[in-house]
PDB file of C-alpha atoms in Angstrom:
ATOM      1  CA  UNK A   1     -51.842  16.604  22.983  1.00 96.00           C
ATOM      2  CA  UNK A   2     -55.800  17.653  23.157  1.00 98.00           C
ATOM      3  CA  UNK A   3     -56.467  18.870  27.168  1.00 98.00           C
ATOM      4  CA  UNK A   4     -60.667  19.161  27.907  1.00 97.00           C
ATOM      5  CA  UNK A   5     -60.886  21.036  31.253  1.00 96.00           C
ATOM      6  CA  UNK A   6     -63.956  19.495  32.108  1.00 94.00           C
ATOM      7  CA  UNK A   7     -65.664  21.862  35.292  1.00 91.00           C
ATOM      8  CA  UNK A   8     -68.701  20.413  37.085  1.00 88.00           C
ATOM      9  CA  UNK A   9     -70.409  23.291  37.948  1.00 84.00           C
ATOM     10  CA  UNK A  10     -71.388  25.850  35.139  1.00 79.00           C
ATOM     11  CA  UNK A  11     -73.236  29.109  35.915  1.00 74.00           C
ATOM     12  CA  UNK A  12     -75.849  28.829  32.934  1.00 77.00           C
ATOM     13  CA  UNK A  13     -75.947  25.517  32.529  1.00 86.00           C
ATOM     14  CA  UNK A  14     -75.266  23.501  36.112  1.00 84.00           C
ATOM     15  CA  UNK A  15     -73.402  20.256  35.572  1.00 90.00           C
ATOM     16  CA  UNK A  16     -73.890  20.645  31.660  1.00 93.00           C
ATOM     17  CA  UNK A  17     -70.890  18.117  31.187  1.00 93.00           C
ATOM     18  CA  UNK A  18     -73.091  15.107  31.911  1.00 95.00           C
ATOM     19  CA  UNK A  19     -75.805  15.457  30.093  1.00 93.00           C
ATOM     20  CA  UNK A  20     -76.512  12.673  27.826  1.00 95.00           C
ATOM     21  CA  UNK A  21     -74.974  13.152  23.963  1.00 94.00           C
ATOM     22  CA  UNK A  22     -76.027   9.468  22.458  1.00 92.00           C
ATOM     23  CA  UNK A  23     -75.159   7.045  25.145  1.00 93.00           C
ATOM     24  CA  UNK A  24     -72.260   9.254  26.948  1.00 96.00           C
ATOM     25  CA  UNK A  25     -71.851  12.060  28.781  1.00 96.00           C
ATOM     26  CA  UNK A  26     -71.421  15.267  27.220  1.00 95.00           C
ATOM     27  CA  UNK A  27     -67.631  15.532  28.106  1.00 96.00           C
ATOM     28  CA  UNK A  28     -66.765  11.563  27.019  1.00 97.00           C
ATOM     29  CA  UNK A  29     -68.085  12.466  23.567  1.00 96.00           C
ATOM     30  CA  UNK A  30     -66.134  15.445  23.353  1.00 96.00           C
ATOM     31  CA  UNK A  31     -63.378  13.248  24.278  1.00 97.00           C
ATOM     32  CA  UNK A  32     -63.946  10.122  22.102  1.00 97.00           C
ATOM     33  CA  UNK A  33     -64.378  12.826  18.961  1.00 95.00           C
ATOM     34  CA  UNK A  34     -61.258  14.231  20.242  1.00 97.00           C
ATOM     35  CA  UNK A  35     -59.009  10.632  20.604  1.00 97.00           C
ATOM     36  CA  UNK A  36     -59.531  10.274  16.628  1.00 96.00           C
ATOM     37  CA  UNK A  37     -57.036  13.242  15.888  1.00 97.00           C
ATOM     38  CA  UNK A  38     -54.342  13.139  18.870  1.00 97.00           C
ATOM     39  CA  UNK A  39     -53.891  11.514  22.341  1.00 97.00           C
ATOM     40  CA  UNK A  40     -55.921  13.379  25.152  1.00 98.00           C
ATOM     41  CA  UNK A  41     -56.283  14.282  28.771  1.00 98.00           C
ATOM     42  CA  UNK A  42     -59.292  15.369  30.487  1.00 98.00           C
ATOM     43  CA  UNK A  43     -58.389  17.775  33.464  1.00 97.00           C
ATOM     44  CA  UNK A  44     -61.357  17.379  36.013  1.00 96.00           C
ATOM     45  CA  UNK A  45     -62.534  19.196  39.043  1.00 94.00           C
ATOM     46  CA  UNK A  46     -64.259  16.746  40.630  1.00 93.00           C
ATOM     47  CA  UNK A  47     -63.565  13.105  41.828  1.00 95.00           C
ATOM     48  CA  UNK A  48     -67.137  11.669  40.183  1.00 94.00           C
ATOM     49  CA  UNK A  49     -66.028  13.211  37.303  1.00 95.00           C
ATOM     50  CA  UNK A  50     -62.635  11.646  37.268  1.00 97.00           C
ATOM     51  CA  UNK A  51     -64.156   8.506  38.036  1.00 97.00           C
ATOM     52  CA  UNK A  52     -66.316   8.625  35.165  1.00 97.00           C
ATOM     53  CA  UNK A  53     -63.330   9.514  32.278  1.00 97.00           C
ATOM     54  CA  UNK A  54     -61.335   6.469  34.235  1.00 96.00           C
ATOM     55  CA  UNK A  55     -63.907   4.153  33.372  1.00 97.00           C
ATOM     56  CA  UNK A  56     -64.451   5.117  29.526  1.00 97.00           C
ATOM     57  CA  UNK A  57     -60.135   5.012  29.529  1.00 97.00           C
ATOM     58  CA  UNK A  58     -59.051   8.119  29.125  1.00 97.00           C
ATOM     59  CA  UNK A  59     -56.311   9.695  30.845  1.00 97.00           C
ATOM     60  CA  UNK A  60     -57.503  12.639  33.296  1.00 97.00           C
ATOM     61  CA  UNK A  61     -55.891  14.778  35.921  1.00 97.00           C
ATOM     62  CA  UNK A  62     -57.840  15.922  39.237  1.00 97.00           C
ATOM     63  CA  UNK A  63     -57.067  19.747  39.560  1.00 96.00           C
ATOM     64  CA  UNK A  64     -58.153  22.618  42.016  1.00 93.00           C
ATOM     65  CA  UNK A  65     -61.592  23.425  41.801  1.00 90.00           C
ATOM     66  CA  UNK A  66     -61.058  27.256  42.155  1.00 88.00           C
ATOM     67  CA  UNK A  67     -59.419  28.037  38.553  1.00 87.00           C
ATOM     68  CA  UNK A  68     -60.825  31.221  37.015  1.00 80.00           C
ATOM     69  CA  UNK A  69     -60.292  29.685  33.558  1.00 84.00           C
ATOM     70  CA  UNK A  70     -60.318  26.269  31.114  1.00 88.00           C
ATOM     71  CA  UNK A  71     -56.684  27.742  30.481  1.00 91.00           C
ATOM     72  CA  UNK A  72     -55.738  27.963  34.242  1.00 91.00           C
ATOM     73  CA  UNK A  73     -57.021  24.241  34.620  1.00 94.00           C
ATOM     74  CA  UNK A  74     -54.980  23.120  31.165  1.00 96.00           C
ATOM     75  CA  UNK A  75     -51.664  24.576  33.271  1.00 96.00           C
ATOM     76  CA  UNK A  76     -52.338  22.775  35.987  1.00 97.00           C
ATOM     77  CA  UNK A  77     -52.543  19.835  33.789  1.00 97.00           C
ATOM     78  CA  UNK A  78     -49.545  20.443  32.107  1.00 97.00           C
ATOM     79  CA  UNK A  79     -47.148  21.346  35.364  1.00 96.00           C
ATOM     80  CA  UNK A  80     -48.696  17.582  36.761  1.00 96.00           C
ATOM     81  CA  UNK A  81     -47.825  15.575  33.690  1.00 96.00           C
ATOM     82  CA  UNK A  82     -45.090  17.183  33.297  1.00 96.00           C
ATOM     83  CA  UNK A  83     -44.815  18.130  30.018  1.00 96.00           C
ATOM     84  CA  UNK A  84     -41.768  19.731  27.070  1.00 96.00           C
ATOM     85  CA  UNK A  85     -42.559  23.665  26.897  1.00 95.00           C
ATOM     86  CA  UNK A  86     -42.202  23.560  23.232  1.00 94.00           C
ATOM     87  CA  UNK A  87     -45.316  20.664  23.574  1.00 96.00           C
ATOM     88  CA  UNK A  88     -48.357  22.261  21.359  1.00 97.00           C
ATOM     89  CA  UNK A  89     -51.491  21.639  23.557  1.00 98.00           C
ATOM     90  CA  UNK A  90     -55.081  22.242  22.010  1.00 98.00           C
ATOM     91  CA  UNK A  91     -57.324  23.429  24.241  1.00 97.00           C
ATOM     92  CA  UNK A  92     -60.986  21.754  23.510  1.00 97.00           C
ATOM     93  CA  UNK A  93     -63.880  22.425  25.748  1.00 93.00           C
ATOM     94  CA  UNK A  94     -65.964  20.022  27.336  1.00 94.00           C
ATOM     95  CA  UNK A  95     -69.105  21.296  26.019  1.00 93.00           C
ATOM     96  CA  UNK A  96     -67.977  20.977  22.151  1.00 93.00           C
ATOM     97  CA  UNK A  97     -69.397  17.272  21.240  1.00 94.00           C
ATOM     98  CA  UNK A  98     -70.320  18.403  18.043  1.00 94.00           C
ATOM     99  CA  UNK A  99     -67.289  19.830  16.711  1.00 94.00           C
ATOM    100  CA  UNK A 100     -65.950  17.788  13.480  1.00 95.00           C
ATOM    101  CA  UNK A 101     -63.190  15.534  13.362  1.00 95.00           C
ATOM    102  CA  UNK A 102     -61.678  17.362   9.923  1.00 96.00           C
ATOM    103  CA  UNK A 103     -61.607  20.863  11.314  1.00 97.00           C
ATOM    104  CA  UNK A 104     -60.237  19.389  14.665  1.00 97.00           C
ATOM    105  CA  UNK A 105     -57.502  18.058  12.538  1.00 97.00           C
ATOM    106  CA  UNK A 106     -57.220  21.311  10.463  1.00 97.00           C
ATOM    107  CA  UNK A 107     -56.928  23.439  13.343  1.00 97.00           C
ATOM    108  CA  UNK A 108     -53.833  21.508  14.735  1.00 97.00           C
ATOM    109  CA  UNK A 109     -52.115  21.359  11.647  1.00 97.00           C
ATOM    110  CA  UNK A 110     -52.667  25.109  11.776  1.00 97.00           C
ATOM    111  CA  UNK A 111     -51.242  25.842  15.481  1.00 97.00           C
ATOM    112  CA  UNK A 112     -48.561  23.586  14.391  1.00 95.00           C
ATOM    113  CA  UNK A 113     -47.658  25.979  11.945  1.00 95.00           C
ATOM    114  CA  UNK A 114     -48.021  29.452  13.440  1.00 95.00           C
ATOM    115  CA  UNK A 115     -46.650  28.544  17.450  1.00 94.00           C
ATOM    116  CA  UNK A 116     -43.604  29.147  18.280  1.00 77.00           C
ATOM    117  CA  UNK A 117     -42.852  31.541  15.466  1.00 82.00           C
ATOM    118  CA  UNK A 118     -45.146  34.531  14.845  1.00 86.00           C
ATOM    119  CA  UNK A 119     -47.977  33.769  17.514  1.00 96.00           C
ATOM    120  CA  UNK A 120     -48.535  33.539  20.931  1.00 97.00           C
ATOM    121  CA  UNK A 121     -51.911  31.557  20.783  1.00 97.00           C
ATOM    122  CA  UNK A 122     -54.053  30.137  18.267  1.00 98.00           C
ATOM    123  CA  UNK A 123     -58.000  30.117  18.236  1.00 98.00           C
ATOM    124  CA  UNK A 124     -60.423  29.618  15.072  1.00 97.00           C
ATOM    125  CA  UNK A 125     -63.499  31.283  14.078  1.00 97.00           C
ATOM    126  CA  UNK A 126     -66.746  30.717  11.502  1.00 96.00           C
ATOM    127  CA  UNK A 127     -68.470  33.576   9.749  1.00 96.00           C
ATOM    128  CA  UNK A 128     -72.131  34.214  11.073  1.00 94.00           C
ATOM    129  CA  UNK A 129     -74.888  36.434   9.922  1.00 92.00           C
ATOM    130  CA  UNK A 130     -75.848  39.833  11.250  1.00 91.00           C
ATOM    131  CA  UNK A 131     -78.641  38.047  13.265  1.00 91.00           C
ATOM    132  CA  UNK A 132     -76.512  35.459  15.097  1.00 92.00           C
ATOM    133  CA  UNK A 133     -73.675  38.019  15.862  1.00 94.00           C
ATOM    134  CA  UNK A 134     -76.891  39.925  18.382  1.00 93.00           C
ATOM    135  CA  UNK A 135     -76.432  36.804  20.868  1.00 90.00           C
ATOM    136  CA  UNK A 136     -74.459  37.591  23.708  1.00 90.00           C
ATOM    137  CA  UNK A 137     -73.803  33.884  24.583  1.00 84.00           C
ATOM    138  CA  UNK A 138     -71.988  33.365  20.842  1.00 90.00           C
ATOM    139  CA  UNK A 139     -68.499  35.294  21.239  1.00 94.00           C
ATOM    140  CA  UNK A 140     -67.258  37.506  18.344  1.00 97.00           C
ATOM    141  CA  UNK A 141     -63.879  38.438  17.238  1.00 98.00           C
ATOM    142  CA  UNK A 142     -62.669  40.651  14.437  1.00 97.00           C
ATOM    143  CA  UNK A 143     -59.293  40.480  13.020  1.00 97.00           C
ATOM    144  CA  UNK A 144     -56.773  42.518  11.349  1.00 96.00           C
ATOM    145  CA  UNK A 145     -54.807  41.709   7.912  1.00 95.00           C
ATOM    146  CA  UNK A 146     -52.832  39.348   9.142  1.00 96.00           C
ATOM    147  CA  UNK A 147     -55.055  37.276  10.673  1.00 96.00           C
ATOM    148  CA  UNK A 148     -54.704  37.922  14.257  1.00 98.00           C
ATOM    149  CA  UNK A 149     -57.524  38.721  16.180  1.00 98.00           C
ATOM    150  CA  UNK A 150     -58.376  42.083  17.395  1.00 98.00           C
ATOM    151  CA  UNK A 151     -60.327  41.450  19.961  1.00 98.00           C
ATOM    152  CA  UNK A 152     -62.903  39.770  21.324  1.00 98.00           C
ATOM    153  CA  UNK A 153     -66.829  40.587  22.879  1.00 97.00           C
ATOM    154  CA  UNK A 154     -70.166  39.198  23.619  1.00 96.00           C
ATOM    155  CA  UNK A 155     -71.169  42.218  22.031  1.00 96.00           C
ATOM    156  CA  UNK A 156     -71.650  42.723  18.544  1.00 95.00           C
ATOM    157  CA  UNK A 157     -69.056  43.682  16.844  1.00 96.00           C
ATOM    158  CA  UNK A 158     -67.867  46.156  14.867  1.00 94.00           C
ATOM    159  CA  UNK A 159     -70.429  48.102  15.348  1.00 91.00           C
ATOM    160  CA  UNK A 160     -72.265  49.220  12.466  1.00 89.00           C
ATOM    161  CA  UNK A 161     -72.355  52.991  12.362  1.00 87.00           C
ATOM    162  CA  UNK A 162     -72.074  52.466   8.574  1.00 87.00           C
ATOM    163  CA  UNK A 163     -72.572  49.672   6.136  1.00 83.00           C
ATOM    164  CA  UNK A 164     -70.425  46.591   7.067  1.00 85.00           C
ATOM    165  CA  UNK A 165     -70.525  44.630   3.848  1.00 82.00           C
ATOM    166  CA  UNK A 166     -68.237  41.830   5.362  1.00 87.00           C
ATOM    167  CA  UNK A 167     -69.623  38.531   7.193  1.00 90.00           C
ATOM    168  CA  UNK A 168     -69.403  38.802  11.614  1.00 96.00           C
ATOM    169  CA  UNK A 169     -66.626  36.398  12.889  1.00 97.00           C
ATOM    170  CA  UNK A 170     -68.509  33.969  15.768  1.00 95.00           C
ATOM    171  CA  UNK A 171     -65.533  32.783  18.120  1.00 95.00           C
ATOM    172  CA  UNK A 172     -65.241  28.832  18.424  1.00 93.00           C
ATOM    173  CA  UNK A 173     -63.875  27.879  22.131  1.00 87.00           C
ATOM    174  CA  UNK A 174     -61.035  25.956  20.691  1.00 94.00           C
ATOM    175  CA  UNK A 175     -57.512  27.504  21.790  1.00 97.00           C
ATOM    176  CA  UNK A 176     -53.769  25.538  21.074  1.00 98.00           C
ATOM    177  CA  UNK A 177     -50.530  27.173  22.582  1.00 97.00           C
ATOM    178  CA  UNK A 178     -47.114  25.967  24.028  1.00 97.00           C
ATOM    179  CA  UNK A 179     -46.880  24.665  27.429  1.00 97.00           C
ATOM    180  CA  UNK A 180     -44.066  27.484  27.685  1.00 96.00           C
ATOM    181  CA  UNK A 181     -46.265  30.373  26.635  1.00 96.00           C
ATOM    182  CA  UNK A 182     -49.525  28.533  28.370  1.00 96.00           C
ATOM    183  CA  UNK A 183     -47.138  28.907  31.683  1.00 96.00           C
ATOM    184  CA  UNK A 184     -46.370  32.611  30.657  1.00 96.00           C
ATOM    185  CA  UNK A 185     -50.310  33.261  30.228  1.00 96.00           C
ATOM    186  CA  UNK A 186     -51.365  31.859  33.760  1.00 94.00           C
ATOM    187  CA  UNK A 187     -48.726  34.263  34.787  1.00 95.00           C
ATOM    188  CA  UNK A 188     -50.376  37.185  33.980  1.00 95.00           C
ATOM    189  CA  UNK A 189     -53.139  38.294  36.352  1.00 93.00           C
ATOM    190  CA  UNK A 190     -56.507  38.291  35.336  1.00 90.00           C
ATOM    191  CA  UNK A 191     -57.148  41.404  33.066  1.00 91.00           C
ATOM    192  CA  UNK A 192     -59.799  43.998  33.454  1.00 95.00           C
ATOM    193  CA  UNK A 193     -61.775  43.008  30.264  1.00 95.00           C
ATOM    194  CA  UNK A 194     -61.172  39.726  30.892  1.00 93.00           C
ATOM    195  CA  UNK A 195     -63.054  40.330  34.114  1.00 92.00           C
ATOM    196  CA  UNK A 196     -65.906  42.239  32.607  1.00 95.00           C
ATOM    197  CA  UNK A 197     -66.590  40.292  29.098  1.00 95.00           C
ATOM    198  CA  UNK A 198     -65.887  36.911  31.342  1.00 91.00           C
ATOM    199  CA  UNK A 199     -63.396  35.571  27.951  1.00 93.00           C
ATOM    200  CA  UNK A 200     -59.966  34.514  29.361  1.00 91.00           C
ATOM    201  CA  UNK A 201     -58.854  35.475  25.679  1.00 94.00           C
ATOM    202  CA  UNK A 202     -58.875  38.779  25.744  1.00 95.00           C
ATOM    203  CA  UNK A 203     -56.022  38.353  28.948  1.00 94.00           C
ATOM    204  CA  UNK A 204     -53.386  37.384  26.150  1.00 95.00           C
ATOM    205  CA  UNK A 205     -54.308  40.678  24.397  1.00 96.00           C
ATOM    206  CA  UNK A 206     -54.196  42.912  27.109  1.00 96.00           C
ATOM    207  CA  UNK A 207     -50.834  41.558  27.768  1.00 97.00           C
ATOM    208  CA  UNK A 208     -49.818  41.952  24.132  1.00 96.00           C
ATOM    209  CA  UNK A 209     -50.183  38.616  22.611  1.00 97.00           C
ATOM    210  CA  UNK A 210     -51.044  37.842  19.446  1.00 97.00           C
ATOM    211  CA  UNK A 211     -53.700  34.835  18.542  1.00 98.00           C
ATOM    212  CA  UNK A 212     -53.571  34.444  15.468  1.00 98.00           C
ATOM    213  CA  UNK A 213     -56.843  32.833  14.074  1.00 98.00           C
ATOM    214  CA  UNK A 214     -58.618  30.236  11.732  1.00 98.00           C
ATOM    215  CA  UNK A 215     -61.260  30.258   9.534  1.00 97.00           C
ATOM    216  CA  UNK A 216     -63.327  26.888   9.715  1.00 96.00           C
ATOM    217  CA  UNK A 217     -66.599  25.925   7.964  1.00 95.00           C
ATOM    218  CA  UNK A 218     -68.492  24.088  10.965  1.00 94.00           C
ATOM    219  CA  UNK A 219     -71.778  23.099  11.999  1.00 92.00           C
ATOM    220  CA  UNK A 220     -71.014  22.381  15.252  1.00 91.00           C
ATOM    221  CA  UNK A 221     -73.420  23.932  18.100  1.00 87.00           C
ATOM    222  CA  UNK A 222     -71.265  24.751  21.333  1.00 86.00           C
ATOM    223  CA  UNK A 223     -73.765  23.692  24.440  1.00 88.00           C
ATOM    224  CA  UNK A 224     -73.725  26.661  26.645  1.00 84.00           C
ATOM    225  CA  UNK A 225     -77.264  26.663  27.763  1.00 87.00           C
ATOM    226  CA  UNK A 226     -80.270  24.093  28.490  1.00 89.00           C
ATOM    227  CA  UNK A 227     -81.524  25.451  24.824  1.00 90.00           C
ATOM    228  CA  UNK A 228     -78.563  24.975  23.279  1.00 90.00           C
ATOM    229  CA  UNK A 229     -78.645  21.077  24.334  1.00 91.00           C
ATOM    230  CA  UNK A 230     -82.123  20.638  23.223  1.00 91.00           C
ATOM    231  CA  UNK A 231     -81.414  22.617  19.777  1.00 91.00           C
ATOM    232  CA  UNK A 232     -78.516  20.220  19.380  1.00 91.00           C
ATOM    233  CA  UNK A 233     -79.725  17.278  20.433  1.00 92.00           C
ATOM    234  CA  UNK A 234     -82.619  18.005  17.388  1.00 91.00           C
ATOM    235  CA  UNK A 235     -80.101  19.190  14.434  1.00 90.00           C
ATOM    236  CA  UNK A 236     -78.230  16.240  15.271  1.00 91.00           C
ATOM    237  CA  UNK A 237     -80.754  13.595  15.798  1.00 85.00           C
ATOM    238  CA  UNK A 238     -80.242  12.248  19.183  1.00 81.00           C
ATOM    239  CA  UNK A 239     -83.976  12.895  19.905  1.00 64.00           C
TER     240      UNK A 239
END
């Protein structure tokens, strides 16, 4: 099952999730895009917004308002459904409209593979040139041999006190786990560089987790900020 914690209220971007992508709101598209590759379930914060995903038909969950995390909301989710622990959830953000049905599909043939075995959680990244991986609002991750991730920064990272011949990893918001080990992450309390890099990520690998990660080729534009919208809504023609 796909979850979409879909917050109203977003410090950069206030109320982001409604802005207009074609003729629906920002988290509906996410959700339609979503629908094509496995059922979903929107998990809300606010009645209007509830109201809204009941009247395109989709399936949504009203949830506390005061959750640190997307993660923290997709437990609550889970607990009020009440779902199988060995049930593989894929996290997608509300604000990710653009991202492509193929890799969606990819990435949970991927998590299908990996949970429950050798990994804890599952995320994907795309490489990005030296100039993208200066922007503090595009995440990076590096990763070791194996494919797990590292960790994670707004920063860039490595940093280059020498030549780095390889391409920068940029971090796509898309996360799968079990609803057992989902239960197991809320758990933990919120980490120290969780609190200062503000990426509920990084919690799993203070605690020791492994997220083992993806490599997609996407040209999807995650809508963090009022520029981000209007760079989108140009590269992708809704102008």
């Amino acid at each position: 099952m796909i979850i979409i914690p879909a917050r109203l209220k977003s410090t950069r971007f206030n109320e982001k999730i409604l802005c207009k992508i074609g003729q629906y709101p920002m988290f509906i598209a996410t959700a339609k895009k979503a629908l094509r590759v496995d059922d979903v379930c929107i998990g809300v914060d606010d009645e209007k917004i509830l109201n809204i995903a009941k009247d395109y038909g989709f399936k949504a969950v009203l949830t506390r308002k005061d959750h640190e995390s997307g993660t923290d909301r997709i437990n609550e989710v889970c607990q009020k459904l009440g779902l199988n622990e060995n049930e593989i959830i894929i996290n997608v953000q509300a604000d990710e409209p653009f991202i492509e049905e193929e890799n969606l599909r990819k990435f949970k043939e991927f998590a299908h593979s990996c949970l429950n075995k050798d990994a804890f959680m599952a995320s994907c990244f795309k490489k990005i040139d030296k100039d993208a991986a200066q922007d503090s609002n595009l995440v990076k991750v590096v990763c070791d041999k194996f494919g797990f991730g590292l960790y994670f920064s707004r920063a860039k990272i490595p940093f280059e006190r020498d030549n780095y011949s390889e391409s920068f990893k940029g971090h796509l918001g898309i996360y799968a786990y079990s609803v057992k080990a989902l239960k197991e992450f809320c758990a933990f309390p919120m980490s120290l560089l969780e609190k200062a890099e503000k990426l509920e990520q990084l919690r799993a690998i203070e605690n020791g987790k492994k997220i083992k990660m993806l490599e997609i080729s996407t040209t999807s534009i995650g809508i963090d900020t009022k520029q981000d919208y209007e760079r989108a809504l140009k590269e992708f023609n809704y102008e």
